[in-house]
Phi, psi and omega in degrees: 000150178255146180223162176231136172251125177256128176233128187245138170253318186253359180127197180204130176219172177300316179298316181295319177295318179297318178295319179296319180292323176295325183289343177252014169123356179293138181267098183290336177293316178294321178295318178301318180297321179292315182297321183292344181286338185232343177285137186291340180240144183295144177226155173229138174257111185251134177238151175215142177288142182225139173233132181201138180052035179079004179251149180232134181197209187233137169252123180254145179222135172264121181246136178260158180263023180285153166266167175060037177283154176216164183265125180281348189262142181290151181300332183298340182265003183272136173260195182298328181267007183100172182265245189270345069123038176247135180281120178268135175286173172284073186282154175295153176276089187284145175267170177301320180298318181294319179291320178299319177296318179300324184280359177283002183303137180296346179295337180267134174287162188299319183294317179293319179300314181298318181292318180295317178297325178295324178296313181292326175297320179297318178297317182293320179297317180295313180297319179297321179295319181291320186264001176071038179221170179286152178306324181290346180266354182289135173252117179282135178260263179303320183290339177274356179288158185302316184292326178290321175298319179297322175304307186292313179296318181298318179295319179291323175297322180296319177300315179297318180299321180276000178059048183270129181265338183199165186222141168236155187227126175282179180302136181257131182284139177246142176279180183229169175087209184244139177236158178261123178241182180299333181263008179111200182288135182223152172293149183262125359289159179297153185307315181294321178297317180297321177297320179290338179278356180303130181091347177259145179280136181233162174221148185273143173231174177260014180285131184273037181230158171279105188282321178258121181276163175304320179297314179298316180294320181293318179297308183295318180296320179292313180301319183295328183265327185276334183258176182289155173280132179299152178291163180293333181235132180204160179260139178284127175268306176196165178224154179205169186237136172250129185257142171273183185259330184286142174273118180273164186283319192228012184202157175288144180272079191220149175233130181258137172244129178243118178275127185238148172253119183297146182299333181270005184292150176092343179254150179286149174260006178086355183291340178267010179087358180289148184290149174242171178245142168254126174256134181221147172208143179263134184231124177235003180222036185241135178302121181302331179295327177296321183293316178300317179294321182295321180302315177298320180292320179298320178295322178294330185265014171114358176296139178281334175198155177208144186204164176228127184243127176296135179222159173255123185257187185300150182062023176074012182288132174288143179209186180228135171260115177273127179236145180222134173252129185205157169292150185303323183290344178265349188299321183298314179296319183290321175301316181300319179296318181296315179300320184284331189262350184232182180260015183292152174254355181192153181229124176266158180213152176205154184276141176221165169236161178216150173252141186235146169288151169293138185239144173209168179240139174231147177271132178243127179277133174232173177295343184259350183137183183275135180238132175284133179246120176274126186239130177252132182226160178218127182054038176082001180250127177290128182248329184211148176215148183209128175295143177290124186297322182299321176296316180298316181294319181296314180291327177297318178296319182293330184251006179056048176229184181266153176303328180297323179296319177292318179303310181297322179295322179293320178297316178298319179295323179293323184276351181291133180302138179281141178283000000 
């Protein structure tokens, strides 16, 4: 499986994400052809090479074929390279329902449509919370414009094009001071942007600009929750840089995307009915701390599951049975690790099959922040759901509470009726 790691120095916007994805292989010409099939106004995806602070990458721009375009951003926010700096047309104030209808176009595959709709739902929920209204009552302004829709759809198409299964996001830089928005002066980041950053790690800078836009925050937040979590170990395939337009005071305005190949890639997970192997060995003279460390290492190297079960061995000796579930092609590497890390003299193996629930991730809002909820379904019916422990632990540390409190809040949030 392929994954992408995003690391930001200068912020994140739809344009920067599009440029970063183009720099690691996304075909923007093909994406432009798809977008032009369903958007009511013509768009062009324009790229240009950029070099700054010793880095080289791509700046992407979505251009509309409208006349009478104007810039929504005040001149005070413009740097040497311009401000946000795309001319927005007098676009209609589209609602979530209108955008959802627009995205029903047959030009979009089902997976891209679902991911894109999730981004707009996330935006609507954040705007609704800030303005005290339901998500369905939110009217998108700049984000409802044709070029912003093209940004969001284009980025989701690029993920699909690159066959990306999951995304991770490094700390995102936040600006400081006061910024001018459509509703007047606001603290930086703007309230809606800050709401969209919930669950993402941020770091403070002295830049007097909003570095992460609502579109950038919504895309990264949605990808992180809706897609798979990258494995702990992966190989770098390639990396590239997407550049923004504003000139920052003390840093390059750049976002890096790193394409990764997961350590478990290439092997079956058994979901297609193909056989898997169970490796087992009994240990009665092995340091338990070695076993705990080994289980984590086996999972990093491609094991689908690993466990240790207390057993009673001959002459009443207490012991541990180490078990590993893996694709056949991974068994050799995993056996080698077990032989090297334990005191065993032999490892038995046998073939098994397994049936799996369909899995997906949803973001659940709690008083402590956003928690990813893993949901298992069968034949279209949800059967089981579980908050991701790492999210619970991270938020518990941030609020000086226990992971169980975050866990319980996420379960309540999942079960709460949707408005």
